[in-house]
GROMACS .gro file of N, CA and C in nm:
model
  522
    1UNK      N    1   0.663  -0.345   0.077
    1UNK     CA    2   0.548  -0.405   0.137
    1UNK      C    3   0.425  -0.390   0.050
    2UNK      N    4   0.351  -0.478   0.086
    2UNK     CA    5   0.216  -0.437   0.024
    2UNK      C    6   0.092  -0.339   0.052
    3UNK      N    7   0.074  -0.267  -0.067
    3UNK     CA    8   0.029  -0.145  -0.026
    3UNK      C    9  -0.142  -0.161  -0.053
    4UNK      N   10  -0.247  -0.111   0.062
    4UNK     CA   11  -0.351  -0.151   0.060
    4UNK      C   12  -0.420   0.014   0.085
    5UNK      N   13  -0.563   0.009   0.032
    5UNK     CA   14  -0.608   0.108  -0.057
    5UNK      C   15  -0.791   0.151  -0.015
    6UNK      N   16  -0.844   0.250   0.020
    6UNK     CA   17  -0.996   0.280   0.032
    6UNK      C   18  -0.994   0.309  -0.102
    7UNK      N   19  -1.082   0.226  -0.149
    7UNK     CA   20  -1.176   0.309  -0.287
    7UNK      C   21  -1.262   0.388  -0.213
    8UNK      N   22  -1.297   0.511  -0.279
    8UNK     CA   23  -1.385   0.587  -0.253
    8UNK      C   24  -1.526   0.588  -0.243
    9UNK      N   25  -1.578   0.647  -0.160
    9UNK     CA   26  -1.705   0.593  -0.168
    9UNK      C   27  -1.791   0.641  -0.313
   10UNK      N   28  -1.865   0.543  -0.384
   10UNK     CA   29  -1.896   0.542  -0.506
   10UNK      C   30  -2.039   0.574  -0.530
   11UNK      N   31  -2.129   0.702  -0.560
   11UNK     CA   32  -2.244   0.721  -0.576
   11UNK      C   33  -2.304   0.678  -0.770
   12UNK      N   34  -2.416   0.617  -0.767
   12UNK     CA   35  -2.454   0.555  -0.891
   12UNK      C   36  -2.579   0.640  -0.967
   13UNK      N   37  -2.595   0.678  -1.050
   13UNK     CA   38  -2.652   0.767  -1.134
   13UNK      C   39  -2.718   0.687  -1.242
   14UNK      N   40  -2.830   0.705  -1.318
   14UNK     CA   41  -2.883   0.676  -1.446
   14UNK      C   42  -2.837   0.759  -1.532
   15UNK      N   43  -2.762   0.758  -1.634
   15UNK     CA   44  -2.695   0.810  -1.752
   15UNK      C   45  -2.786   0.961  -1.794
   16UNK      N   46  -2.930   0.898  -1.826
   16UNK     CA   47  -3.038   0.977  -1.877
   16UNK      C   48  -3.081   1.069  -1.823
   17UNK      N   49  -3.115   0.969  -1.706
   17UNK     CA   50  -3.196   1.099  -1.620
   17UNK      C   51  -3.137   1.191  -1.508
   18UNK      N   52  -2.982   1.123  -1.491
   18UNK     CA   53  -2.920   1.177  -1.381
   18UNK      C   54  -2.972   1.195  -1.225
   19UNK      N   55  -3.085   1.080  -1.249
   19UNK     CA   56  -3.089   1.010  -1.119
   19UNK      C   57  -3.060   0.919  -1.033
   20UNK      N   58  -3.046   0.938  -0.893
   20UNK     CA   59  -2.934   0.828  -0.844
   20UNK      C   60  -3.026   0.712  -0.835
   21UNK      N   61  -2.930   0.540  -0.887
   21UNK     CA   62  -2.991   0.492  -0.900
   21UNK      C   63  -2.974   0.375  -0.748
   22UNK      N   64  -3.144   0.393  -0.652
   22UNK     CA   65  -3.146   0.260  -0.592
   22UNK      C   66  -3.145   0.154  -0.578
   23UNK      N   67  -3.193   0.079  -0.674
   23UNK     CA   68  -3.185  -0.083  -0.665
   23UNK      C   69  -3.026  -0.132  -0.700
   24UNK      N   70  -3.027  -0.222  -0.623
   24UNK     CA   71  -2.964  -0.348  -0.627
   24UNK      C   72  -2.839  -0.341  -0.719
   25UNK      N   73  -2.708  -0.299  -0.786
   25UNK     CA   74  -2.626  -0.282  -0.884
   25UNK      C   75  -2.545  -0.358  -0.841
   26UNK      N   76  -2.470  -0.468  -0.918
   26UNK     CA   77  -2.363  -0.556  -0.874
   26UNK      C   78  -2.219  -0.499  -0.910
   27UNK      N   79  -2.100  -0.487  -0.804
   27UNK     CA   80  -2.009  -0.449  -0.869
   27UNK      C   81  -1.882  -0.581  -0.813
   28UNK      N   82  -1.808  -0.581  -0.948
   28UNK     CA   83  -1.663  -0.650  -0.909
   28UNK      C   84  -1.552  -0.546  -0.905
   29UNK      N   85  -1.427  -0.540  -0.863
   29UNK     CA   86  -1.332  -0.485  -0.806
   29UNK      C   87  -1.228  -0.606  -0.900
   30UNK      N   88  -1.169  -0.561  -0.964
   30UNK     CA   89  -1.069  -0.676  -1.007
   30UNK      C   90  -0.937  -0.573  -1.037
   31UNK      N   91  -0.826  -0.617  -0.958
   31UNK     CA   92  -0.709  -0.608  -0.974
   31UNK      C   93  -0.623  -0.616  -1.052
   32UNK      N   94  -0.590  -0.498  -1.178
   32UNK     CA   95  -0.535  -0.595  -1.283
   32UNK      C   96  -0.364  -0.607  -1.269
   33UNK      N   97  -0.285  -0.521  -1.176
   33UNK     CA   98  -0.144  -0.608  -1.153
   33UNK      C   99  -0.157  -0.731  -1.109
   34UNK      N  100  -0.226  -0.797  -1.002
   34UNK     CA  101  -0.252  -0.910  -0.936
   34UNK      C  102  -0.338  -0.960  -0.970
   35UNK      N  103  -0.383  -1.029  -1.065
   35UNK     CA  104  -0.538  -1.078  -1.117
   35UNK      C  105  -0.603  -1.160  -0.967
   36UNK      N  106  -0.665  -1.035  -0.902
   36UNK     CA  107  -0.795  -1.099  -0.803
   36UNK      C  108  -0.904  -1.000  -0.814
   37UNK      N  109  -1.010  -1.119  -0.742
   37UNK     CA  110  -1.162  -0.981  -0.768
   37UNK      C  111  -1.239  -1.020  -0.633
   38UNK      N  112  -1.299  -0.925  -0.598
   38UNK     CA  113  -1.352  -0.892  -0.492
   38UNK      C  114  -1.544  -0.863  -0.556
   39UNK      N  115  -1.626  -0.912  -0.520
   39UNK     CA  116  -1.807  -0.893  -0.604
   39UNK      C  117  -1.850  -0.849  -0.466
   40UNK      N  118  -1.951  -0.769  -0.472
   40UNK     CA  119  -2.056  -0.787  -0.419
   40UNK      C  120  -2.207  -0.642  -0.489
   41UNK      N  121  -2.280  -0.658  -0.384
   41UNK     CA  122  -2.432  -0.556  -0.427
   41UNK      C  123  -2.447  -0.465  -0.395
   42UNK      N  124  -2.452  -0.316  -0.396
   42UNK     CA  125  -2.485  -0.252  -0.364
   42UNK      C  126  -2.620  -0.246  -0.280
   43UNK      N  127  -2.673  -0.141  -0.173
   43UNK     CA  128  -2.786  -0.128  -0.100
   43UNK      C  129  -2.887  -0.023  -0.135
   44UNK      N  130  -2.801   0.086  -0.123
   44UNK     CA  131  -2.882   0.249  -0.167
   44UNK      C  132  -2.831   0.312  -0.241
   45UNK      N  133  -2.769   0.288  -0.333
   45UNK     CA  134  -2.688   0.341  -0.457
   45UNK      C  135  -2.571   0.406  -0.448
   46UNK      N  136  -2.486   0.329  -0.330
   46UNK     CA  137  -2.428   0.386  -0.298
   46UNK      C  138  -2.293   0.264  -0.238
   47UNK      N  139  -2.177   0.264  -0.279
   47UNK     CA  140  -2.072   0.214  -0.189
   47UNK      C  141  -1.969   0.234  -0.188
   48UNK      N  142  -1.878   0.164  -0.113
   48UNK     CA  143  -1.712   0.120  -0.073
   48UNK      C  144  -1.665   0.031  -0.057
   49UNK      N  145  -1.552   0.063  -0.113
   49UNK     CA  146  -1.413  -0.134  -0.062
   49UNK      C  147  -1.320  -0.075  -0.057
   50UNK      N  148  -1.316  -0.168   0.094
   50UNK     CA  149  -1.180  -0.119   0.167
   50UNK      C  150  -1.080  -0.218   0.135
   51UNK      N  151  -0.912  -0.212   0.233
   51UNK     CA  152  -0.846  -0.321   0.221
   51UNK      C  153  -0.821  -0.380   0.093
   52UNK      N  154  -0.787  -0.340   0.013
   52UNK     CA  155  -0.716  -0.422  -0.116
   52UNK      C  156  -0.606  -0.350  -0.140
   53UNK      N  157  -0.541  -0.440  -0.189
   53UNK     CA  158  -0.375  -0.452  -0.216
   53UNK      C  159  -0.351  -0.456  -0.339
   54UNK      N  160  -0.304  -0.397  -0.382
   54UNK     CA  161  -0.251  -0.360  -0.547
   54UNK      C  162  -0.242  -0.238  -0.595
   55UNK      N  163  -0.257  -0.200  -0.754
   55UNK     CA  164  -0.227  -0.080  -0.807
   55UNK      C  165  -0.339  -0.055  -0.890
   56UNK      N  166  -0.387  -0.141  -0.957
   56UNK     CA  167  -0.507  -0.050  -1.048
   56UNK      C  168  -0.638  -0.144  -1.053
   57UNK      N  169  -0.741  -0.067  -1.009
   57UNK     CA  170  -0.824  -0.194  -1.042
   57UNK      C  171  -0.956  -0.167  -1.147
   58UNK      N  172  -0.995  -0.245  -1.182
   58UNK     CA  173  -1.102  -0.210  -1.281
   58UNK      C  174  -1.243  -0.243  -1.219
   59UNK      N  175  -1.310  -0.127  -1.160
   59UNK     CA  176  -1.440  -0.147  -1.087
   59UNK      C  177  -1.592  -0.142  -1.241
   60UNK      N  178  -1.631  -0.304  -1.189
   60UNK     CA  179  -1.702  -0.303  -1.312
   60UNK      C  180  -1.869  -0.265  -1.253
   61UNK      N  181  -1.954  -0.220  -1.304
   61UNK     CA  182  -2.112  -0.204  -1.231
   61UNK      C  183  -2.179  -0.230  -1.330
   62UNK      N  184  -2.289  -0.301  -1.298
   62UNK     CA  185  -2.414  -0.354  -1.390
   62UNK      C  186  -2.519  -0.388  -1.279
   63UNK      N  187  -2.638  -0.379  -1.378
   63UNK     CA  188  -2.754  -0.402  -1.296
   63UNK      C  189  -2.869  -0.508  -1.392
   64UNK      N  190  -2.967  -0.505  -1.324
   64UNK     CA  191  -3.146  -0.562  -1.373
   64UNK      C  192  -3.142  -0.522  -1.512
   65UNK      N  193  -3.134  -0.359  -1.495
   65UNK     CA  194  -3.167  -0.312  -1.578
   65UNK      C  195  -3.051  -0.190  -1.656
   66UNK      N  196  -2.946  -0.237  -1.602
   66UNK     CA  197  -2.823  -0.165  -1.691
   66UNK      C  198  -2.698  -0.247  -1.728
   67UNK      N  199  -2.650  -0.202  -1.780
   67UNK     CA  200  -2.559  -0.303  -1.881
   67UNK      C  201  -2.438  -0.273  -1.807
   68UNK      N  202  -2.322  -0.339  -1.801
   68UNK     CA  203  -2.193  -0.323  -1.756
   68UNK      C  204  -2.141  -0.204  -1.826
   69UNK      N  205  -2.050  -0.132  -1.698
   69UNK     CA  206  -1.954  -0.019  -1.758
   69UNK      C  207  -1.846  -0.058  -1.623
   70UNK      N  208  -1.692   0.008  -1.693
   70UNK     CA  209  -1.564  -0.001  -1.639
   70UNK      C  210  -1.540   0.136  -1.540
   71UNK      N  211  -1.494   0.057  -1.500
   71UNK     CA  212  -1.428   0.258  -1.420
   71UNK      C  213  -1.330   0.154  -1.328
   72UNK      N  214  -1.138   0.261  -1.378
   72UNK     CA  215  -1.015   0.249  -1.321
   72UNK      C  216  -1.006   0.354  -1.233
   73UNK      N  217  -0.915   0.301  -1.119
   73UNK     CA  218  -0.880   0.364  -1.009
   73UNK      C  219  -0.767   0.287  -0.928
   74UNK      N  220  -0.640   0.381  -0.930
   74UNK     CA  221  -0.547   0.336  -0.882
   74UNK      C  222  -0.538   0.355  -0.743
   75UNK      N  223  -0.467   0.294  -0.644
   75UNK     CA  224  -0.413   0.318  -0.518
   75UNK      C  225  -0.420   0.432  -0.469
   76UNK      N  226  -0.336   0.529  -0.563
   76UNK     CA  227  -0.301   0.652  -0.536
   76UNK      C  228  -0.450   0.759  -0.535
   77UNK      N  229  -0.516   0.646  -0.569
   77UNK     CA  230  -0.693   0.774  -0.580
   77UNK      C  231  -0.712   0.852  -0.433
   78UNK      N  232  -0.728   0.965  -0.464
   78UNK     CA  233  -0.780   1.061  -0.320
   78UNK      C  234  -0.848   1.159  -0.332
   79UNK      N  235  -0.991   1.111  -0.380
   79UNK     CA  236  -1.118   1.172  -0.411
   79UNK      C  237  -1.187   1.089  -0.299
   80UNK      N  238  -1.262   1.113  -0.233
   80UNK     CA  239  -1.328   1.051  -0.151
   80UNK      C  240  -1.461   1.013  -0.229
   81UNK      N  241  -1.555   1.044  -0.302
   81UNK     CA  242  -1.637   0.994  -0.360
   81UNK      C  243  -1.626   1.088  -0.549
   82UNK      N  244  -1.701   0.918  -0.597
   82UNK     CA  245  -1.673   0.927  -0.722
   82UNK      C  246  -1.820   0.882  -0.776
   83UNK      N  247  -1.877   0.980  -0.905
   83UNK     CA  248  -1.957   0.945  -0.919
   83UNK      C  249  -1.983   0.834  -1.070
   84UNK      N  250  -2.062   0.751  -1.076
   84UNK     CA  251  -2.067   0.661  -1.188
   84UNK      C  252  -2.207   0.674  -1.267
   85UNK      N  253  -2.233   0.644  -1.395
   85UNK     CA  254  -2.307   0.710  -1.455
   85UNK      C  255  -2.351   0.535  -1.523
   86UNK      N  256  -2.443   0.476  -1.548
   86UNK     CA  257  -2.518   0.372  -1.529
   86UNK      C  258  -2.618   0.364  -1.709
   87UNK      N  259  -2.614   0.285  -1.773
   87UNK     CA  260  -2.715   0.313  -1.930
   87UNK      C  261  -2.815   0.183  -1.901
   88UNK      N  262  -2.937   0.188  -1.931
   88UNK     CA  263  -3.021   0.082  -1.899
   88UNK      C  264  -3.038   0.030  -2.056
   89UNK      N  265  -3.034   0.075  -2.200
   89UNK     CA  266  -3.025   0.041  -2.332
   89UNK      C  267  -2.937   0.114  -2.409
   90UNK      N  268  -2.822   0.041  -2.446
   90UNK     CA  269  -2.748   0.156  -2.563
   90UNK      C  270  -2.691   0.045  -2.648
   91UNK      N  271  -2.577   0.139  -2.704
   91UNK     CA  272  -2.567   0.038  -2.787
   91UNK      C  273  -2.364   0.001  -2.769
   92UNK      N  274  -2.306  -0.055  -2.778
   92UNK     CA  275  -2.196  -0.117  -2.783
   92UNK      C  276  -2.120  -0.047  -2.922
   93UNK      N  277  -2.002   0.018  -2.861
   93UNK     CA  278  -1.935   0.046  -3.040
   93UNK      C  279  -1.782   0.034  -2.960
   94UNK      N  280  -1.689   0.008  -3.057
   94UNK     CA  281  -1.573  -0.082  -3.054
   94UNK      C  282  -1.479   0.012  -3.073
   95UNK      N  283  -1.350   0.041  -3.029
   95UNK     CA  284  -1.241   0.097  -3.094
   95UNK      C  285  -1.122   0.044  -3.158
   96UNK      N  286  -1.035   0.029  -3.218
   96UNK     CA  287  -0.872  -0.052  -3.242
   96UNK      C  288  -0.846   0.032  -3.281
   97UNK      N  289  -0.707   0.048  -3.169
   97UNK     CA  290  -0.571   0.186  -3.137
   97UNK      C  291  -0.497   0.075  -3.174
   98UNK      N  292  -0.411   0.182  -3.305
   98UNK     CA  293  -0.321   0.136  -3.323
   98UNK      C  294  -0.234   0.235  -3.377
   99UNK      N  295  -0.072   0.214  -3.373
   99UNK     CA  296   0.072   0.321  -3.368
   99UNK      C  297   0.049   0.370  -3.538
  100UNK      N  298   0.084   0.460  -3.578
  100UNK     CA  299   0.061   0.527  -3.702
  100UNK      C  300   0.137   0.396  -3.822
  101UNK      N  301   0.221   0.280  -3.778
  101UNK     CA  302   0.283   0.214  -3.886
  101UNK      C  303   0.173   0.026  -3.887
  102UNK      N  304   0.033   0.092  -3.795
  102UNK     CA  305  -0.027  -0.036  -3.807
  102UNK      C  306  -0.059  -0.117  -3.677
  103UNK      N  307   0.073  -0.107  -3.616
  103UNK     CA  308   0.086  -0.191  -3.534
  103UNK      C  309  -0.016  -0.197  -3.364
  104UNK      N  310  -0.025  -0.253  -3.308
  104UNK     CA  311  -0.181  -0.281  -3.202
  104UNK      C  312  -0.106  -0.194  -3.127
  105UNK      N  313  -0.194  -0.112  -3.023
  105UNK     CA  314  -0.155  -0.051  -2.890
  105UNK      C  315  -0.227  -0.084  -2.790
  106UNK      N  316  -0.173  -0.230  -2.682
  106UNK     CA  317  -0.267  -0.227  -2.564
  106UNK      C  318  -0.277  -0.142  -2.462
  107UNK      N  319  -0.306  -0.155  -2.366
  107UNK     CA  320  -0.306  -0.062  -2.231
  107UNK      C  321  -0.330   0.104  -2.285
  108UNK      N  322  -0.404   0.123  -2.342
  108UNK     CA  323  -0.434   0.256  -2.396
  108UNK      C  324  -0.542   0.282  -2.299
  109UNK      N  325  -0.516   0.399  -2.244
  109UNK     CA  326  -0.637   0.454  -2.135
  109UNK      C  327  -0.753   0.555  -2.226
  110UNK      N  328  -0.835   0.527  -2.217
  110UNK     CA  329  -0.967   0.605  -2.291
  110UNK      C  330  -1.105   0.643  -2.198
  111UNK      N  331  -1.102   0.766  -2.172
  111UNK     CA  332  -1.221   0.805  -2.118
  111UNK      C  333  -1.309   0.891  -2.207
  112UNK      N  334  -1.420   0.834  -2.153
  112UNK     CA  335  -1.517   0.855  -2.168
  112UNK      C  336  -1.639   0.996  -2.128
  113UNK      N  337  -1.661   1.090  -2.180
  113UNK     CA  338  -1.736   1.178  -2.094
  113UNK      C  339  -1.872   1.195  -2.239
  114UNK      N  340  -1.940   1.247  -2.117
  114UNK     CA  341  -2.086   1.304  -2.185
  114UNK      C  342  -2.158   1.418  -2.087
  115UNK      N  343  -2.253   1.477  -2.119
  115UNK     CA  344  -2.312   1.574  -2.063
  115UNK      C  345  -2.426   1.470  -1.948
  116UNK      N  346  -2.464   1.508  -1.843
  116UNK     CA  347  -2.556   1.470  -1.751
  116UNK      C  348  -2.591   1.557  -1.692
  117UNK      N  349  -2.792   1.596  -1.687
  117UNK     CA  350  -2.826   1.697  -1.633
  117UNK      C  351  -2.665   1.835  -1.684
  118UNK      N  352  -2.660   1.882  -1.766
  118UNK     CA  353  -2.569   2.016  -1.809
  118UNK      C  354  -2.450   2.017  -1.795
  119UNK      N  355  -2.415   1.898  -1.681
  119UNK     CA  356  -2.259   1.915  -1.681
  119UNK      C  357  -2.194   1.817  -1.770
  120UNK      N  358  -2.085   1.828  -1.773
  120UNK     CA  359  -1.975   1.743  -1.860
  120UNK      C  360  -1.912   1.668  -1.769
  121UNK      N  361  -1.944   1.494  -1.784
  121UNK     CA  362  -1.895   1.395  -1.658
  121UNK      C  363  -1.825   1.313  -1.720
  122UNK      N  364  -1.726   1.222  -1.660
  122UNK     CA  365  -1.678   1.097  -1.668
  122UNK      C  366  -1.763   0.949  -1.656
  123UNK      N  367  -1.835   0.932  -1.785
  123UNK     CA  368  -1.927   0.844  -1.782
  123UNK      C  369  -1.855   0.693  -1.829
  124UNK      N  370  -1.789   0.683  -1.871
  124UNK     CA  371  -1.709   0.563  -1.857
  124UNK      C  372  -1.604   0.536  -1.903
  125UNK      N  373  -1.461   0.459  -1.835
  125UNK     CA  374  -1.322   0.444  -1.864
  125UNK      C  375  -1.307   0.331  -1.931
  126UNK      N  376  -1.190   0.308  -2.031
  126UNK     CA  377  -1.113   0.155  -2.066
  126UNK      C  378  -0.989   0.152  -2.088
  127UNK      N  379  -0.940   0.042  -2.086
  127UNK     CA  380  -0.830   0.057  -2.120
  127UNK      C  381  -0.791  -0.052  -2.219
  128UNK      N  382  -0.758  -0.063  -2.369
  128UNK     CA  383  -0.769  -0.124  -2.461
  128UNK      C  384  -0.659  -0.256  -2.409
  129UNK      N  385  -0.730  -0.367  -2.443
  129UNK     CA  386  -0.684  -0.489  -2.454
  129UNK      C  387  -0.588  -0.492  -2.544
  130UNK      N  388  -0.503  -0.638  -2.563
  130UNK     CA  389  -0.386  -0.653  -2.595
  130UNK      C  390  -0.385  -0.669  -2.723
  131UNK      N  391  -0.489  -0.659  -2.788
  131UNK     CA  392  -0.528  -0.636  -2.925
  131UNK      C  393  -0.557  -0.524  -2.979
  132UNK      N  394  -0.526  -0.445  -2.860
  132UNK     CA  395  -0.586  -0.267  -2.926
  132UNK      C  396  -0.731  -0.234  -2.881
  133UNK      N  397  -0.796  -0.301  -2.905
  133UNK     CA  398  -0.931  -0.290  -2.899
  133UNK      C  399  -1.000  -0.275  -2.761
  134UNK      N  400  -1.083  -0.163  -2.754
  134UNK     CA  401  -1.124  -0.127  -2.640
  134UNK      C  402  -1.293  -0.085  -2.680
  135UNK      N  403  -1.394  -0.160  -2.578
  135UNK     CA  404  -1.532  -0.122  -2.617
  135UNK      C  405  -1.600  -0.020  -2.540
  136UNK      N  406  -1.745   0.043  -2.548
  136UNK     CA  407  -1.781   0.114  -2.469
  136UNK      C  408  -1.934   0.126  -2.504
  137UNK      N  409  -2.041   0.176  -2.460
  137UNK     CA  410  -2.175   0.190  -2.443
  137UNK      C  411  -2.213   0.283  -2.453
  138UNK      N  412  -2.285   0.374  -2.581
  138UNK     CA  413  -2.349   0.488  -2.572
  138UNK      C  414  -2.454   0.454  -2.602
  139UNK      N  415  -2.525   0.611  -2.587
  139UNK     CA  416  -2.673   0.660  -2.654
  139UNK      C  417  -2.695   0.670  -2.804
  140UNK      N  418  -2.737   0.611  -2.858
  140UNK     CA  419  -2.766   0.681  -2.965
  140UNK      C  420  -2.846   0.829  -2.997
  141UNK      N  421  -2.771   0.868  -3.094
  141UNK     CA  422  -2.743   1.026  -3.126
  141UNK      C  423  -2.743   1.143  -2.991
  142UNK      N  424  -2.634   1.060  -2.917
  142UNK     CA  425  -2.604   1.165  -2.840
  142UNK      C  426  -2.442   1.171  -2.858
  143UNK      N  427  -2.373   1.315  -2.824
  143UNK     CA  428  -2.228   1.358  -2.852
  143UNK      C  429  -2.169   1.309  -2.714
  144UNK      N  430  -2.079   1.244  -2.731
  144UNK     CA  431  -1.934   1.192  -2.626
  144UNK      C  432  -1.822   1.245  -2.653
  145UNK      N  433  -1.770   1.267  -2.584
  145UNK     CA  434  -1.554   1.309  -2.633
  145UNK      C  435  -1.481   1.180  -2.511
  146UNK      N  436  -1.365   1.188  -2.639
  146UNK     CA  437  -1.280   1.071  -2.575
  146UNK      C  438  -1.152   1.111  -2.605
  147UNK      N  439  -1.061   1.078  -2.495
  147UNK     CA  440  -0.954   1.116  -2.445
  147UNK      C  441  -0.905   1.012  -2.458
  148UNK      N  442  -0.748   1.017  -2.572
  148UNK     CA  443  -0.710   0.812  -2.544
  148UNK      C  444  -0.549   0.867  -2.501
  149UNK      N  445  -0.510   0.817  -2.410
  149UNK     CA  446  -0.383   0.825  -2.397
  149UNK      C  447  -0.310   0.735  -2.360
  150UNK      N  448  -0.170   0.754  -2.386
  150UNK     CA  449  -0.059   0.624  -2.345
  150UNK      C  450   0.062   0.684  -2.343
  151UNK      N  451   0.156   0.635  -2.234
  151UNK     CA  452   0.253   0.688  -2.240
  151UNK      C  453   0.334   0.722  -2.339
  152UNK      N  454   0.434   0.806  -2.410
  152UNK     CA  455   0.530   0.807  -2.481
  152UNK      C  456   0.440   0.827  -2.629
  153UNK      N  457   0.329   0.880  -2.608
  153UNK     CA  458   0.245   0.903  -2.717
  153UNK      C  459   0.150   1.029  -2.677
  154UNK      N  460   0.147   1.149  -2.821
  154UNK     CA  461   0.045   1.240  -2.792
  154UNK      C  462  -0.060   1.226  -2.734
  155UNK      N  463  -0.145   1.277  -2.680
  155UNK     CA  464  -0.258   1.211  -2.646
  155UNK      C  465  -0.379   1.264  -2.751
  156UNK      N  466  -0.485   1.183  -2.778
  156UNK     CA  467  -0.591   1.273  -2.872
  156UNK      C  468  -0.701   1.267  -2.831
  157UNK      N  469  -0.804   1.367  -2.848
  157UNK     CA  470  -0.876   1.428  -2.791
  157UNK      C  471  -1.021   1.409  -2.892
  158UNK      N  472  -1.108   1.378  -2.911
  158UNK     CA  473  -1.178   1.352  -3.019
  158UNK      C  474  -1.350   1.366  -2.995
  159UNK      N  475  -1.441   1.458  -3.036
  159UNK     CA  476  -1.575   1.423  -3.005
  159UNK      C  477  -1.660   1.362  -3.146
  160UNK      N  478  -1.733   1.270  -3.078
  160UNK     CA  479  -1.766   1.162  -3.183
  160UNK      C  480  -1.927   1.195  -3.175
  161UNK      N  481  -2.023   1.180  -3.258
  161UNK     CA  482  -2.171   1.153  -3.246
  161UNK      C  483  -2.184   0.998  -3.281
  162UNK      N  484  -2.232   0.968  -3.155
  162UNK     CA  485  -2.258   0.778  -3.140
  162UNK      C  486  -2.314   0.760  -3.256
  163UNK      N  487  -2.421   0.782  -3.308
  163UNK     CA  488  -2.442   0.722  -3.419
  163UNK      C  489  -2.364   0.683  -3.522
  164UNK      N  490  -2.252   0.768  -3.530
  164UNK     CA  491  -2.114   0.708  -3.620
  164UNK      C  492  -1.992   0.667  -3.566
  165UNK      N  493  -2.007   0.615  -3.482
  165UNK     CA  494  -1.903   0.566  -3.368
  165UNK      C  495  -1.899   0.393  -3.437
  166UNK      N  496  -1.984   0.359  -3.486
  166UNK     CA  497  -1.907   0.216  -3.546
  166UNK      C  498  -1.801   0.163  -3.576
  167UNK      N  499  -1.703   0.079  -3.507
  167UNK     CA  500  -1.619   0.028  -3.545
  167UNK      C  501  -1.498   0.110  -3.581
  168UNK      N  502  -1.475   0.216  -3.485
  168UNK     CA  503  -1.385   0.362  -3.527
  168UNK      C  504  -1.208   0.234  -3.498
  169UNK      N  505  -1.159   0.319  -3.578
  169UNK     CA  506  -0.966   0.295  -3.604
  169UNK      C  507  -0.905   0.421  -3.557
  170UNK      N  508  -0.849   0.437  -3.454
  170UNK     CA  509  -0.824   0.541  -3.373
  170UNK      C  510  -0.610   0.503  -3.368
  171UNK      N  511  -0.556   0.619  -3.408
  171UNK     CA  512  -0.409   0.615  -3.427
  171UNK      C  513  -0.343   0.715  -3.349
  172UNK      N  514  -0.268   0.647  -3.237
  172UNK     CA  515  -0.176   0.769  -3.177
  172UNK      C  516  -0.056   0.767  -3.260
  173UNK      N  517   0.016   0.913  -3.218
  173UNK     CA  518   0.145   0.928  -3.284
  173UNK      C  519   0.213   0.960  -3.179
  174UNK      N  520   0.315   0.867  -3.197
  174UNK     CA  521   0.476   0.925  -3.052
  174UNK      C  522   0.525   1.005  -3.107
   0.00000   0.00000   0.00000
């Protein structure tokens, strides 16, 4: 049967200041076993979607004044709230995963963390396209670590300073 799913309720943050952010943030819900999407706005920086059917979806958030970021969450999620971390200017830097003999690795899961207000958070997920290539949004000269994993492959563990995060070539080994 088809199996249907609460996302958790989702609190929204400014990257910087680690304040929650009120206005207005648009998010889509898109399904990527079943390609469907579900949009709507947030009110008080704060939401939920209920009722959807599938396995993984890619919850996207952007605003006025912040740029799109990804965050995955499968069915099986049972955190009741999750928090998301929001950049109003950064800059875009690119990855291509690929197998130690060259070859592209899609569906590569890569998270994202950085420090907010002292702690160490999950500031944004991807999962590399069918070309390998997977993008993401930092600060400049601030430190991130990224976690890329895929099945049937080590996983690697890596902290980068954005400023040299350009156009990185990132290689798992099975």
């Amino acid at each position: 049967g088809v199996q249907t799913c609460a996302l958790p309720i989702l609190n929204i943050f400014d990257e910087i200041t680690g304040l929650r952010i009120l206005q207005n943030i648009t998010w889509n819900t898109i399904d990527i076993v079943n390609p469907s999407k579900l949009s709507g706005t947030t009110v008080s920086g704060s939401f939920n979607v209920s009722n959807l059917a599938g396995d993984i979806y890619d919850l996207q958030l952007s605003g006025a004044n912040y740029s799109l970021r990804d965050y995955f969450i499968s069915s099986g999620f049972n955190v009741n709230i999750v928090n998301a971390y929001l950049l109003s200017n950064g800059t875009t830097i690119l990855f291509n995963i690929r197998n130690p003999g060259g070859n592209v690795l899609p569906n590569v899961n890569v998270i994202m963390r950085g420090f907010v207000n002292g702690s160490l958070v999950t500031i944004q997920q991807g999962l590399s396209d069918v070309t390998g290539k997977v993008q993401f949004l930092v600060q400049q000269n601030t430190y991130y670590d990224f976690n890329f994993t895929l099945a049937g492959y080590l996983p690697i563990f890596s902290i980068y300073p954005a400023v040299k995060l350009d156009r990185k070539s990132t290689r798992l080994n099975s």
